[in-house]
Amino acid sequence: MGLEHPPEEGESALPEGTFKNQTVFITGGGTGLGKAIATEFARLGANLVIASRDPEHLKAGEDAIKKTGAEVLTAQCDIRDADSVANAFNEAQQKFVLPKILINNAAANFPVPAEDMSPNAWRTVVDITLNGTFIVAREFARRHLEAKTPASIINIGASYAWTGGPGFSHSAAAKAGVKNMTESLAVEWGPYGIQVNCLVPGLFPHDDMTKDIQKNLERTNEKDLSQPALRVGQVRELGWAATFLASPYARFISGHTLVVDGANWQRRHLTMPAVTSVREQMGRGDFDPNPPKK
Ligand code: NAP
């Protein structure tokens, strides 16, 4: 049986026009979960600013938002670069107003055994996922502190922030930082009217998943049966959670991490299943300190 399926796409628990005349700035909003979250805000009346690097992703996000009838601006931006982030906010303010809501969604990830990971791979993932998330939050908050206006930040996390993530040590460490940073920022910026929360998606397969992540997912044959809910998440369920957290009905929620994963991150075994190494799960042979160049 498992957990019930959600209402249809297009439905919402929030009143129509909840985000009318408000602007939402979302990083990585042209693909996957970011696009789904952006679409839910657009359906509820928000103007959207989608910020990321790849023009094709930006176009895909723009098309999705336009279909809802909402207004959208795309801003090419690398969240690791503070100037690039500041420019994106300048463009957003020129077209709309200072965005009231920030969805800090962009991240980088790919599975690799820790012993095979290059220092550069580690640095890149941490730089995008943790440092980039801070750079965007900082720029957004400084503008609101100056303007003395209330605002809401939702950082997108991951449950291996608590459990660790075999094969994802770079991303798991970065997401642990994102969750912890959420708590510091919520306390620091609460007095200025800025809510800071974290939203953790469980398993939400989507068409934009990178080849590496897709390949990793294919290692589990029956995805529904791998979940206590006996189903994976529907991307709209994450969009509903994000719109609730940024809505007037969640004003007293801050410093919180909301997990939307059908209990997937909890321990689920009575007995202890045998451990299989990450190398084995990924079909890699024995460790070779000097692998042949591809
Ligand atoms: P995705 O499709 O790979 O999206 C990542 C987005 O981040 C892309 O749109 C990418 O756009 C953007 N991005 C990456 N590096 C960037 C940079 N340096 N500057 C600006 N933008 C950058 O991933 P997703 O599955 O939708 O995941 C979205 C969020 O949910 C991530 O934070 C992820 O960690 C989290 N999450 C996802 C799942 C899941 O099941 N899908 C589970 C747990 C957590 P460009 O390439 O255009 O820059």
mmCIF file of C-alpha atoms and ligand atoms in Angstrom:
data_model
loop_
_atom_site.group_PDB
_atom_site.id
_atom_site.type_symbol
_atom_site.label_atom_id
_atom_site.label_comp_id
_atom_site.label_asym_id
_atom_site.label_seq_id
_atom_site.Cartn_x
_atom_site.Cartn_y
_atom_site.Cartn_z
ATOM 1 C CA MET A 1 0.000 0.000 0.000
ATOM 2 C CA GLY A 2 2.520 2.653 1.100
ATOM 3 C CA LEU A 3 1.825 6.348 1.505
ATOM 4 C CA GLU A 4 -1.103 7.880 -0.383
ATOM 5 C CA HIS A 5 -0.499 9.675 -3.646
ATOM 6 C CA PRO A 6 -0.744 13.472 -3.620
ATOM 7 C CA PRO A 7 -3.404 15.649 -5.309
ATOM 8 C CA GLU A 8 -2.954 16.407 -8.998
ATOM 9 C CA GLU A 9 -0.440 18.863 -10.370
ATOM 10 C CA GLY A 10 -1.918 22.373 -10.437
ATOM 11 C CA GLU A 11 -3.732 21.996 -7.110
ATOM 12 C CA SER A 12 -2.595 23.989 -4.083
ATOM 13 C CA ALA A 13 -3.362 24.280 -0.375
ATOM 14 C CA LEU A 14 -2.536 27.990 -0.471
ATOM 15 C CA PRO A 15 -5.016 30.636 -1.669
ATOM 16 C CA GLU A 16 -4.784 31.811 -5.271
ATOM 17 C CA GLY A 17 -2.524 34.847 -5.575
ATOM 18 C CA THR A 18 -0.644 34.128 -2.311
ATOM 19 C CA PHE A 19 2.559 35.519 -3.884
ATOM 20 C CA LYS A 20 0.992 38.188 -6.110
ATOM 21 C CA ASN A 21 3.332 41.168 -6.667
ATOM 22 C CA GLN A 22 6.163 39.260 -5.009
ATOM 23 C CA THR A 23 9.375 38.180 -6.664
ATOM 24 C CA VAL A 24 11.080 34.861 -6.045
ATOM 25 C CA PHE A 25 14.780 34.457 -6.834
ATOM 26 C CA ILE A 26 15.723 30.842 -7.416
ATOM 27 C CA THR A 27 19.146 29.444 -8.224
ATOM 28 C CA GLY A 28 19.180 26.430 -10.526
ATOM 29 C CA GLY A 29 15.511 27.031 -11.305
ATOM 30 C CA GLY A 30 15.796 25.872 -14.921
ATOM 31 C CA THR A 31 16.078 22.162 -14.182
ATOM 32 C CA GLY A 32 14.601 19.401 -12.054
ATOM 33 C CA LEU A 33 13.471 20.282 -8.570
ATOM 34 C CA GLY A 34 14.310 23.969 -8.918
ATOM 35 C CA LYS A 35 12.061 24.205 -11.968
ATOM 36 C CA ALA A 36 9.258 22.392 -10.127
ATOM 37 C CA ILE A 37 9.543 24.706 -7.111
ATOM 38 C CA ALA A 38 9.659 27.788 -9.351
ATOM 39 C CA THR A 39 6.531 26.601 -11.159
ATOM 40 C CA GLU A 40 4.542 26.274 -7.915
ATOM 41 C CA PHE A 41 5.440 29.846 -6.917
ATOM 42 C CA ALA A 42 4.476 31.045 -10.396
ATOM 43 C CA ARG A 43 1.081 29.305 -10.144
ATOM 44 C CA LEU A 44 0.467 31.251 -6.935
ATOM 45 C CA GLY A 45 1.113 34.590 -8.615
ATOM 46 C CA ALA A 46 4.851 35.226 -8.069
ATOM 47 C CA ASN A 47 7.251 36.768 -10.568
ATOM 48 C CA LEU A 48 10.277 34.531 -10.973
ATOM 49 C CA VAL A 49 13.984 35.181 -11.380
ATOM 50 C CA ILE A 50 15.872 32.090 -12.459
ATOM 51 C CA ALA A 51 19.637 32.246 -11.977
ATOM 52 C CA SER A 52 22.139 29.685 -13.234
ATOM 53 C CA ARG A 53 25.022 29.235 -15.721
ATOM 54 C CA ASP A 54 23.728 27.314 -18.716
ATOM 55 C CA PRO A 55 21.608 29.266 -21.257
ATOM 56 C CA GLU A 56 19.728 26.082 -22.212
ATOM 57 C CA HIS A 57 18.707 25.500 -18.601
ATOM 58 C CA LEU A 58 17.662 29.127 -18.272
ATOM 59 C CA LYS A 59 15.526 28.848 -21.404
ATOM 60 C CA ALA A 60 13.862 25.657 -20.109
ATOM 61 C CA GLY A 61 13.024 27.424 -16.837
ATOM 62 C CA GLU A 62 11.713 30.466 -18.665
ATOM 63 C CA ASP A 63 9.453 28.310 -20.872
ATOM 64 C CA ALA A 64 8.051 26.433 -17.856
ATOM 65 C CA ILE A 65 7.219 29.655 -16.017
ATOM 66 C CA LYS A 66 5.710 31.336 -19.076
ATOM 67 C CA LYS A 67 3.293 28.409 -19.428
ATOM 68 C CA THR A 68 1.773 29.398 -16.070
ATOM 69 C CA GLY A 69 1.259 32.966 -17.290
ATOM 70 C CA ALA A 70 3.667 34.402 -14.705
ATOM 71 C CA GLU A 71 6.456 36.848 -15.477
ATOM 72 C CA VAL A 72 9.994 35.559 -15.530
ATOM 73 C CA LEU A 73 13.532 36.908 -15.815
ATOM 74 C CA THR A 74 16.553 34.709 -16.444
ATOM 75 C CA ALA A 75 19.919 35.831 -15.111
ATOM 76 C CA GLN A 76 23.110 34.074 -16.128
ATOM 77 C CA CYS A 77 25.072 33.634 -12.944
ATOM 78 C CA ASP A 78 27.631 31.416 -11.241
ATOM 79 C CA ILE A 79 26.831 31.269 -7.545
ATOM 80 C CA ARG A 80 30.513 30.812 -6.677
ATOM 81 C CA ASP A 81 31.230 34.310 -7.928
ATOM 82 C CA ALA A 82 30.007 37.131 -5.657
ATOM 83 C CA ASP A 83 30.055 39.730 -8.473
ATOM 84 C CA SER A 84 28.047 37.485 -10.750
ATOM 85 C CA VAL A 85 25.486 36.973 -7.952
ATOM 86 C CA ALA A 86 25.292 40.729 -7.259
ATOM 87 C CA ASN A 87 24.698 41.378 -10.984
ATOM 88 C CA ALA A 88 21.853 38.848 -11.023
ATOM 89 C CA PHE A 89 20.177 40.639 -8.107
ATOM 90 C CA ASN A 90 20.705 43.996 -9.851
ATOM 91 C CA GLU A 91 18.957 42.642 -12.960
ATOM 92 C CA ALA A 92 16.144 41.255 -10.793
ATOM 93 C CA GLN A 93 15.602 44.622 -9.117
ATOM 94 C CA GLN A 94 15.687 46.463 -12.437
ATOM 95 C CA LYS A 95 12.930 44.279 -13.883
ATOM 96 C CA PHE A 96 10.868 43.652 -10.753
ATOM 97 C CA VAL A 97 11.570 44.691 -7.162
ATOM 98 C CA LEU A 98 13.984 43.287 -4.599
ATOM 99 C CA PRO A 99 12.951 39.603 -4.439
ATOM 100 C CA LYS A 100 11.249 38.819 -1.128
ATOM 101 C CA ILE A 101 11.908 35.090 -1.365
ATOM 102 C CA LEU A 102 15.176 33.310 -2.111
ATOM 103 C CA ILE A 103 15.262 29.625 -2.997
ATOM 104 C CA ASN A 104 18.899 28.579 -2.687
ATOM 105 C CA ASN A 105 18.563 25.442 -4.776
ATOM 106 C CA ALA A 106 21.649 25.171 -7.024
ATOM 107 C CA ALA A 107 24.104 22.422 -6.148
ATOM 108 C CA ALA A 108 26.585 20.061 -7.755
ATOM 109 C CA ASN A 109 26.956 16.353 -7.173
ATOM 110 C CA PHE A 110 28.201 13.065 -8.593
ATOM 111 C CA PRO A 111 28.952 9.713 -6.947
ATOM 112 C CA VAL A 112 32.602 8.715 -6.466
ATOM 113 C CA PRO A 113 34.448 6.633 -3.869
ATOM 114 C CA ALA A 114 36.274 9.062 -1.555
ATOM 115 C CA GLU A 115 39.667 7.491 -2.278
ATOM 116 C CA ASP A 116 39.197 8.145 -6.023
ATOM 117 C CA MET A 117 37.979 11.730 -5.615
ATOM 118 C CA SER A 118 40.404 14.407 -6.797
ATOM 119 C CA PRO A 119 40.985 17.394 -4.510
ATOM 120 C CA ASN A 120 39.576 19.513 -7.338
ATOM 121 C CA ALA A 121 36.323 17.497 -7.426
ATOM 122 C CA TRP A 122 35.939 17.919 -3.663
ATOM 123 C CA ARG A 123 36.614 21.643 -3.885
ATOM 124 C CA THR A 124 34.206 22.164 -6.794
ATOM 125 C CA VAL A 125 31.245 20.453 -5.120
ATOM 126 C CA VAL A 126 31.834 22.188 -1.780
ATOM 127 C CA ASP A 127 32.393 25.502 -3.532
ATOM 128 C CA ILE A 128 29.069 25.346 -5.375
ATOM 129 C CA THR A 129 26.909 23.618 -2.791
ATOM 130 C CA LEU A 130 28.108 25.270 0.418
ATOM 131 C CA ASN A 131 30.079 28.398 -0.484
ATOM 132 C CA GLY A 132 27.743 29.353 -3.341
ATOM 133 C CA THR A 133 24.697 28.933 -1.119
ATOM 134 C CA PHE A 134 26.256 31.292 1.437
ATOM 135 C CA ILE A 135 27.278 33.862 -1.205
ATOM 136 C CA VAL A 136 23.710 34.071 -2.540
ATOM 137 C CA ALA A 137 22.148 34.225 0.946
ATOM 138 C CA ARG A 138 24.594 36.955 1.984
ATOM 139 C CA GLU A 139 23.875 39.129 -1.060
ATOM 140 C CA PHE A 140 20.116 38.720 -0.588
ATOM 141 C CA ALA A 141 20.214 39.468 3.154
ATOM 142 C CA ARG A 142 22.470 42.536 2.801
ATOM 143 C CA ARG A 143 19.971 44.067 0.373
ATOM 144 C CA HIS A 144 17.099 43.421 2.776
ATOM 145 C CA LEU A 145 19.013 44.740 5.771
ATOM 146 C CA GLU A 146 19.700 47.934 3.856
ATOM 147 C CA ALA A 147 16.081 48.237 2.678
ATOM 148 C CA LYS A 148 14.741 47.182 6.129
ATOM 149 C CA THR A 149 12.323 44.754 4.487
ATOM 150 C CA PRO A 150 11.201 41.285 5.621
ATOM 151 C CA ALA A 151 12.220 38.266 3.581
ATOM 152 C CA SER A 152 12.434 34.498 3.469
ATOM 153 C CA ILE A 153 15.275 32.173 2.506
ATOM 154 C CA ILE A 154 14.860 28.484 1.781
ATOM 155 C CA ASN A 155 18.090 26.543 1.400
ATOM 156 C CA ILE A 156 17.724 23.186 -0.305
ATOM 157 C CA GLY A 157 19.472 20.490 1.696
ATOM 158 C CA ALA A 158 19.809 16.704 1.636
ATOM 159 C CA SER A 159 19.292 14.062 4.318
ATOM 160 C CA TYR A 160 22.864 12.805 4.187
ATOM 161 C CA ALA A 161 23.612 15.986 6.125
ATOM 162 C CA TRP A 162 22.754 13.773 9.150
ATOM 163 C CA THR A 163 23.638 10.297 7.960
ATOM 164 C CA GLY A 164 26.693 10.863 5.776
ATOM 165 C CA GLY A 165 26.504 9.739 2.168
ATOM 166 C CA PRO A 166 28.718 6.854 1.059
ATOM 167 C CA GLY A 167 29.900 7.747 -2.459
ATOM 168 C CA PHE A 168 28.800 11.342 -1.924
ATOM 169 C CA SER A 169 31.229 12.470 0.794
ATOM 170 C CA HIS A 170 31.790 15.884 -0.845
ATOM 171 C CA SER A 171 28.106 16.688 -1.282
ATOM 172 C CA ALA A 172 27.076 15.214 2.089
ATOM 173 C CA ALA A 173 29.659 17.338 3.918
ATOM 174 C CA ALA A 174 28.548 20.427 1.989
ATOM 175 C CA LYS A 175 24.860 19.787 2.742
ATOM 176 C CA ALA A 176 25.674 19.292 6.447
ATOM 177 C CA GLY A 177 27.187 22.763 6.223
ATOM 178 C CA VAL A 178 24.057 24.114 4.509
ATOM 179 C CA LYS A 179 21.798 22.753 7.262
ATOM 180 C CA ASN A 180 24.048 24.128 10.007
ATOM 181 C CA MET A 181 24.413 27.486 8.247
ATOM 182 C CA THR A 182 20.609 27.716 8.041
ATOM 183 C CA GLU A 183 20.457 27.610 11.831
ATOM 184 C CA SER A 184 23.134 30.300 12.327
ATOM 185 C CA LEU A 185 21.615 32.626 9.736
ATOM 186 C CA ALA A 186 18.072 32.201 11.115
ATOM 187 C CA VAL A 187 19.233 33.475 14.505
ATOM 188 C CA GLU A 188 21.451 36.232 13.093
ATOM 189 C CA TRP A 189 18.880 37.585 10.660
ATOM 190 C CA GLY A 190 15.632 36.912 12.556
ATOM 191 C CA PRO A 191 15.831 40.314 14.275
ATOM 192 C CA TYR A 192 15.874 41.929 10.809
ATOM 193 C CA GLY A 193 12.763 40.043 9.700
ATOM 194 C CA ILE A 194 14.459 37.386 7.602
ATOM 195 C CA GLN A 195 13.296 33.794 7.988
ATOM 196 C CA VAL A 196 15.848 31.134 7.049
ATOM 197 C CA ASN A 197 14.788 27.533 6.607
ATOM 198 C CA CYS A 198 16.095 24.424 4.927
ATOM 199 C CA LEU A 199 14.056 22.038 2.783
ATOM 200 C CA VAL A 200 15.307 18.498 2.272
ATOM 201 C CA PRO A 201 14.035 16.489 -0.688
ATOM 202 C CA GLY A 202 14.023 12.715 -0.542
ATOM 203 C CA LEU A 203 14.155 10.690 -3.724
ATOM 204 C CA PHE A 204 12.562 12.790 -6.461
ATOM 205 C CA PRO A 205 13.602 11.385 -9.830
ATOM 206 C CA HIS A 206 13.227 13.811 -12.731
ATOM 207 C CA ASP A 207 14.176 14.077 -16.409
ATOM 208 C CA ASP A 208 16.967 16.629 -15.849
ATOM 209 C CA MET A 209 19.079 14.448 -13.583
ATOM 210 C CA THR A 210 22.718 14.435 -14.672
ATOM 211 C CA LYS A 211 23.979 11.212 -16.295
ATOM 212 C CA ASP A 212 26.064 10.371 -13.200
ATOM 213 C CA ILE A 213 23.089 10.679 -10.855
ATOM 214 C CA GLN A 214 20.813 8.861 -13.288
ATOM 215 C CA LYS A 215 23.301 5.998 -13.539
ATOM 216 C CA ASN A 216 23.485 5.851 -9.780
ATOM 217 C CA LEU A 217 19.687 5.658 -9.512
ATOM 218 C CA GLU A 218 19.681 2.798 -12.002
ATOM 219 C CA ARG A 219 21.685 0.772 -9.476
ATOM 220 C CA THR A 220 18.394 0.375 -7.582
ATOM 221 C CA ASN A 221 16.090 -1.711 -9.760
ATOM 222 C CA GLU A 222 12.804 -1.103 -8.002
ATOM 223 C CA LYS A 223 12.838 2.466 -6.734
ATOM 224 C CA ASP A 224 9.403 2.381 -5.116
ATOM 225 C CA LEU A 225 10.277 -0.701 -3.079
ATOM 226 C CA SER A 226 13.448 0.976 -1.828
ATOM 227 C CA GLN A 227 11.296 3.567 -0.053
ATOM 228 C CA PRO A 228 9.317 3.134 3.205
ATOM 229 C CA ALA A 229 6.533 5.069 1.425
ATOM 230 C CA LEU A 230 6.582 2.426 -1.346
ATOM 231 C CA ARG A 231 6.788 5.308 -3.781
ATOM 232 C CA VAL A 232 9.172 8.090 -4.729
ATOM 233 C CA GLY A 233 8.339 11.779 -4.353
ATOM 234 C CA GLN A 234 6.379 13.731 -6.972
ATOM 235 C CA VAL A 235 8.151 17.001 -7.676
ATOM 236 C CA ARG A 236 5.000 19.035 -6.988
ATOM 237 C CA GLU A 237 5.100 17.767 -3.389
ATOM 238 C CA LEU A 238 8.378 19.596 -2.912
ATOM 239 C CA GLY A 239 6.967 22.707 -4.570
ATOM 240 C CA TRP A 240 4.050 22.692 -2.132
ATOM 241 C CA ALA A 241 6.427 22.397 0.831
ATOM 242 C CA ALA A 242 8.541 25.319 -0.430
ATOM 243 C CA THR A 243 5.545 27.565 -1.082
ATOM 244 C CA PHE A 244 4.177 26.796 2.387
ATOM 245 C CA LEU A 245 7.503 27.625 4.092
ATOM 246 C CA ALA A 246 7.667 30.976 2.272
ATOM 247 C CA SER A 247 3.981 31.787 2.802
ATOM 248 C CA PRO A 248 2.379 34.055 5.409
ATOM 249 C CA TYR A 249 1.156 30.886 7.176
ATOM 250 C CA ALA A 250 4.691 29.878 8.133
ATOM 251 C CA ARG A 251 5.949 33.194 9.490
ATOM 252 C CA PHE A 252 7.039 31.741 12.859
ATOM 253 C CA ILE A 253 8.972 28.873 11.318
ATOM 254 C CA SER A 254 12.653 29.740 11.110
ATOM 255 C CA GLY A 255 15.894 27.813 11.524
ATOM 256 C CA HIS A 256 13.924 24.677 10.688
ATOM 257 C CA THR A 257 14.831 21.866 8.328
ATOM 258 C CA LEU A 258 11.778 20.253 6.755
ATOM 259 C CA VAL A 259 12.348 16.792 5.326
ATOM 260 C CA VAL A 260 10.005 15.719 2.530
ATOM 261 C CA ASP A 261 11.029 12.122 1.908
ATOM 262 C CA GLY A 262 8.416 9.637 3.125
ATOM 263 C CA ALA A 263 10.735 8.627 6.017
ATOM 264 C CA ASN A 264 13.411 7.449 3.594
ATOM 265 C CA TRP A 265 16.324 8.676 5.654
ATOM 266 C CA GLN A 266 15.395 6.848 8.848
ATOM 267 C CA ARG A 267 17.019 3.530 9.703
ATOM 268 C CA ARG A 268 14.632 0.898 8.316
ATOM 269 C CA HIS A 269 16.115 -2.470 9.234
ATOM 270 C CA LEU A 270 15.436 -4.593 12.269
ATOM 271 C CA THR A 271 18.599 -6.525 11.561
ATOM 272 C CA MET A 272 21.827 -5.148 10.120
ATOM 273 C CA PRO A 273 22.097 -5.903 6.390
ATOM 274 C CA ALA A 274 25.575 -6.815 5.108
ATOM 275 C CA VAL A 275 27.748 -3.876 4.091
ATOM 276 C CA THR A 276 28.743 -3.591 0.432
ATOM 277 C CA SER A 277 31.593 -1.211 -0.340
ATOM 278 C CA VAL A 278 30.954 1.841 -2.489
ATOM 279 C CA ARG A 279 33.509 0.490 -5.023
ATOM 280 C CA GLU A 280 31.522 -2.713 -5.315
ATOM 281 C CA GLN A 281 28.176 -0.901 -5.633
ATOM 282 C CA MET A 282 29.655 1.255 -8.391
ATOM 283 C CA GLY A 283 31.176 -1.752 -10.177
ATOM 284 C CA ARG A 284 34.716 -0.426 -9.731
ATOM 285 C CA GLY A 285 37.579 -2.892 -9.354
ATOM 286 C CA ASP A 286 40.199 -2.811 -6.638
ATOM 287 C CA PHE A 287 41.661 0.555 -5.702
ATOM 288 C CA ASP A 288 44.407 1.601 -8.107
ATOM 289 C CA PRO A 289 46.431 4.610 -6.972
ATOM 290 C CA ASN A 290 47.574 5.224 -10.572
ATOM 291 C CA PRO A 291 44.622 4.341 -12.814
ATOM 292 C CA PRO A 292 45.210 4.480 -16.578
ATOM 293 C CA LYS A 293 44.186 7.838 -18.078
ATOM 294 C CA LYS A 294 40.860 7.630 -19.977
HETATM 295 P P1 NAP B 1 19.861 19.418 -10.944
HETATM 296 O O1 NAP B 1 18.754 19.199 -11.916
HETATM 297 O O2 NAP B 1 21.222 18.847 -11.249
HETATM 298 O O3 NAP B 1 19.989 20.979 -10.727
HETATM 299 C C1 NAP B 1 21.096 21.631 -10.254
HETATM 300 C C2 NAP B 1 20.946 23.074 -10.693
HETATM 301 O O4 NAP B 1 21.980 23.838 -10.103
HETATM 302 C C3 NAP B 1 21.036 23.233 -12.201
HETATM 303 O O5 NAP B 1 19.913 23.958 -12.654
HETATM 304 C C4 NAP B 1 22.315 24.038 -12.410
HETATM 305 O O6 NAP B 1 22.124 24.988 -13.473
HETATM 306 C C5 NAP B 1 22.460 24.761 -11.080
HETATM 307 N N1 NAP B 1 23.866 25.036 -10.788
HETATM 308 C C6 NAP B 1 24.862 24.137 -10.597
HETATM 309 N N2 NAP B 1 26.027 24.773 -10.370
HETATM 310 C C7 NAP B 1 25.749 26.106 -10.411
HETATM 311 C C8 NAP B 1 26.548 27.274 -10.264
HETATM 312 N N3 NAP B 1 27.861 27.201 -10.029
HETATM 313 N N4 NAP B 1 25.933 28.479 -10.361
HETATM 314 C C9 NAP B 1 24.603 28.572 -10.611
HETATM 315 N N5 NAP B 1 23.808 27.501 -10.763
HETATM 316 C C10 NAP B 1 24.380 26.276 -10.672
HETATM 317 O O7 NAP B 1 19.523 18.917 -9.465
HETATM 318 P P2 NAP B 1 18.111 18.610 -8.757
HETATM 319 O O8 NAP B 1 17.984 17.154 -8.658
HETATM 320 O O9 NAP B 1 17.031 19.410 -9.362
HETATM 321 O O10 NAP B 1 18.442 19.129 -7.293
HETATM 322 C C11 NAP B 1 18.040 20.409 -6.845
HETATM 323 C C12 NAP B 1 18.426 20.533 -5.384
HETATM 324 O O11 NAP B 1 17.826 19.473 -4.630
HETATM 325 C C13 NAP B 1 19.922 20.442 -5.134
HETATM 326 O O12 NAP B 1 20.270 21.309 -4.089
HETATM 327 C C14 NAP B 1 20.098 18.992 -4.713
HETATM 328 O O13 NAP B 1 21.250 18.790 -3.923
HETATM 329 C C15 NAP B 1 18.833 18.763 -3.912
HETATM 330 N N6 NAP B 1 18.420 17.362 -3.791
HETATM 331 C C16 NAP B 1 17.885 16.696 -4.855
HETATM 332 C C17 NAP B 1 17.425 15.383 -4.694
HETATM 333 C C18 NAP B 1 16.747 14.621 -5.825
HETATM 334 O O14 NAP B 1 16.198 13.539 -5.596
HETATM 335 N N7 NAP B 1 16.695 15.126 -7.047
HETATM 336 C C19 NAP B 1 17.574 14.752 -3.452
HETATM 337 C C20 NAP B 1 18.160 15.451 -2.399
HETATM 338 C C21 NAP B 1 18.562 16.763 -2.572
HETATM 339 P P3 NAP B 1 23.287 25.372 -14.521
HETATM 340 O O15 NAP B 1 23.897 24.092 -14.986
HETATM 341 O O16 NAP B 1 22.526 26.102 -15.583
HETATM 342 O O17 NAP B 1 24.247 26.263 -13.771
#
